[in-house]
């Protein structure tokens, strides 16, 4: 199973998201072809209600602790409640790699 699919499965199980995107951005970095080391997640869940941004990020990091300890080098986390998602014009773009 790919790392992308593992991340998708774990986040789906942990947060029962209304919206979930797991984007492999490894190709934007200096890694071998077909790497799975850099990801961006966009997740909308009711579980983020009443949670500050830092607490939301911690929850995602906890859900993906094994992946972050074993090969995932970078994780861009974009977490929203349903109301925040509805009010959003667009998800922030990932900056270009500088390395």
Short mmCIF file of C-alpha atoms in Angstrom, two decimals:
data_model
loop_
_atom_site.label_atom_id
_atom_site.label_comp_id
_atom_site.label_asym_id
_atom_site.label_seq_id
_atom_site.Cartn_x
_atom_site.Cartn_y
_atom_site.Cartn_z
CA UNK A 1 0.00 0.00 0.00
CA UNK A 2 1.33 3.45 -0.85
CA UNK A 3 2.19 5.98 1.83
CA UNK A 4 -0.43 8.29 0.31
CA UNK A 5 -3.10 5.62 0.79
CA UNK A 6 -1.97 4.88 4.34
CA UNK A 7 -2.21 8.59 5.20
CA UNK A 8 -5.65 8.79 3.59
CA UNK A 9 -6.87 5.74 5.52
CA UNK A 10 -5.53 6.92 8.87
CA UNK A 11 -6.94 10.44 8.53
CA UNK A 12 -10.30 9.07 7.37
CA UNK A 13 -10.47 6.78 10.36
CA UNK A 14 -9.32 9.38 12.90
CA UNK A 15 -11.41 12.34 11.73
CA UNK A 16 -14.36 11.08 9.65
CA UNK A 17 -13.73 14.05 7.35
CA UNK A 18 -16.33 15.93 5.36
CA UNK A 19 -13.53 16.64 2.87
CA UNK A 20 -10.06 15.13 2.61
CA UNK A 21 -7.25 15.64 0.12
CA UNK A 22 -3.88 13.96 0.47
CA UNK A 23 -1.51 15.37 -2.12
CA UNK A 24 1.91 13.89 -2.77
CA UNK A 25 4.13 16.91 -3.40
CA UNK A 26 7.40 14.97 -3.45
CA UNK A 27 7.90 15.75 -7.14
CA UNK A 28 8.31 19.43 -6.18
CA UNK A 29 11.40 18.59 -4.13
CA UNK A 30 14.85 17.18 -4.75
CA UNK A 31 14.03 13.51 -4.19
CA UNK A 32 14.15 10.45 -6.44
CA UNK A 33 11.24 9.92 -8.87
CA UNK A 34 8.13 8.28 -7.37
CA UNK A 35 9.13 9.26 -3.82
CA UNK A 36 6.54 9.58 -1.09
CA UNK A 37 8.24 11.95 1.30
CA UNK A 38 6.43 15.29 1.05
CA UNK A 39 2.67 15.60 1.48
CA UNK A 40 -0.02 18.21 1.81
CA UNK A 41 -3.26 17.37 3.58
CA UNK A 42 -6.46 19.33 3.44
CA UNK A 43 -8.97 18.04 5.96
CA UNK A 44 -12.40 19.29 7.01
CA UNK A 45 -13.88 17.69 10.10
CA UNK A 46 -16.35 18.41 12.86
CA UNK A 47 -13.69 17.09 15.24
CA UNK A 48 -11.85 20.39 14.82
CA UNK A 49 -14.70 22.41 16.33
CA UNK A 50 -13.66 24.09 19.56
CA UNK A 51 -10.00 23.32 18.76
CA UNK A 52 -7.32 25.93 18.22
CA UNK A 53 -5.09 25.57 15.17
CA UNK A 54 -2.13 24.18 17.13
CA UNK A 55 -4.32 21.51 18.76
CA UNK A 56 -5.67 20.52 15.34
CA UNK A 57 -2.15 20.15 13.97
CA UNK A 58 -1.16 18.06 16.97
CA UNK A 59 -4.10 15.71 16.35
CA UNK A 60 -3.05 15.20 12.73
CA UNK A 61 0.59 14.70 13.73
CA UNK A 62 -0.49 12.12 16.33
CA UNK A 63 -2.57 10.24 13.77
CA UNK A 64 0.42 10.11 11.41
CA UNK A 65 3.20 9.63 13.98
CA UNK A 66 4.46 6.39 12.43
CA UNK A 67 4.66 7.88 8.93
CA UNK A 68 6.41 11.02 10.19
CA UNK A 69 8.95 8.87 12.02
CA UNK A 70 9.51 6.57 9.05
CA UNK A 71 10.03 8.33 5.76
CA UNK A 72 7.62 11.24 5.51
CA UNK A 73 9.94 14.22 5.58
CA UNK A 74 7.42 17.06 5.27
CA UNK A 75 3.71 17.45 5.94
CA UNK A 76 1.76 20.58 5.10
CA UNK A 77 -1.39 20.55 7.24
CA UNK A 78 -4.50 22.52 6.33
CA UNK A 79 -7.31 21.82 8.84
CA UNK A 80 -10.77 23.36 8.86
CA UNK A 81 -14.19 23.11 10.41
CA UNK A 82 -17.08 22.92 7.98
CA UNK A 83 -17.90 26.62 8.50
CA UNK A 84 -14.28 27.65 7.89
CA UNK A 85 -14.18 25.49 4.76
CA UNK A 86 -17.37 27.05 3.40
CA UNK A 87 -15.98 30.56 3.98
CA UNK A 88 -12.62 29.77 2.37
CA UNK A 89 -11.83 31.11 -1.09
CA UNK A 90 -8.92 28.73 -1.68
CA UNK A 91 -6.50 26.53 0.20
CA UNK A 92 -3.10 28.17 0.69
CA UNK A 93 -0.59 27.16 -1.95
CA UNK A 94 2.50 25.26 -0.92
CA UNK A 95 5.67 27.35 -1.32
CA UNK A 96 8.28 26.17 -3.80
CA UNK A 97 11.13 24.04 -2.52
CA UNK A 98 14.26 26.03 -1.74
CA UNK A 99 16.54 23.05 -1.23
#
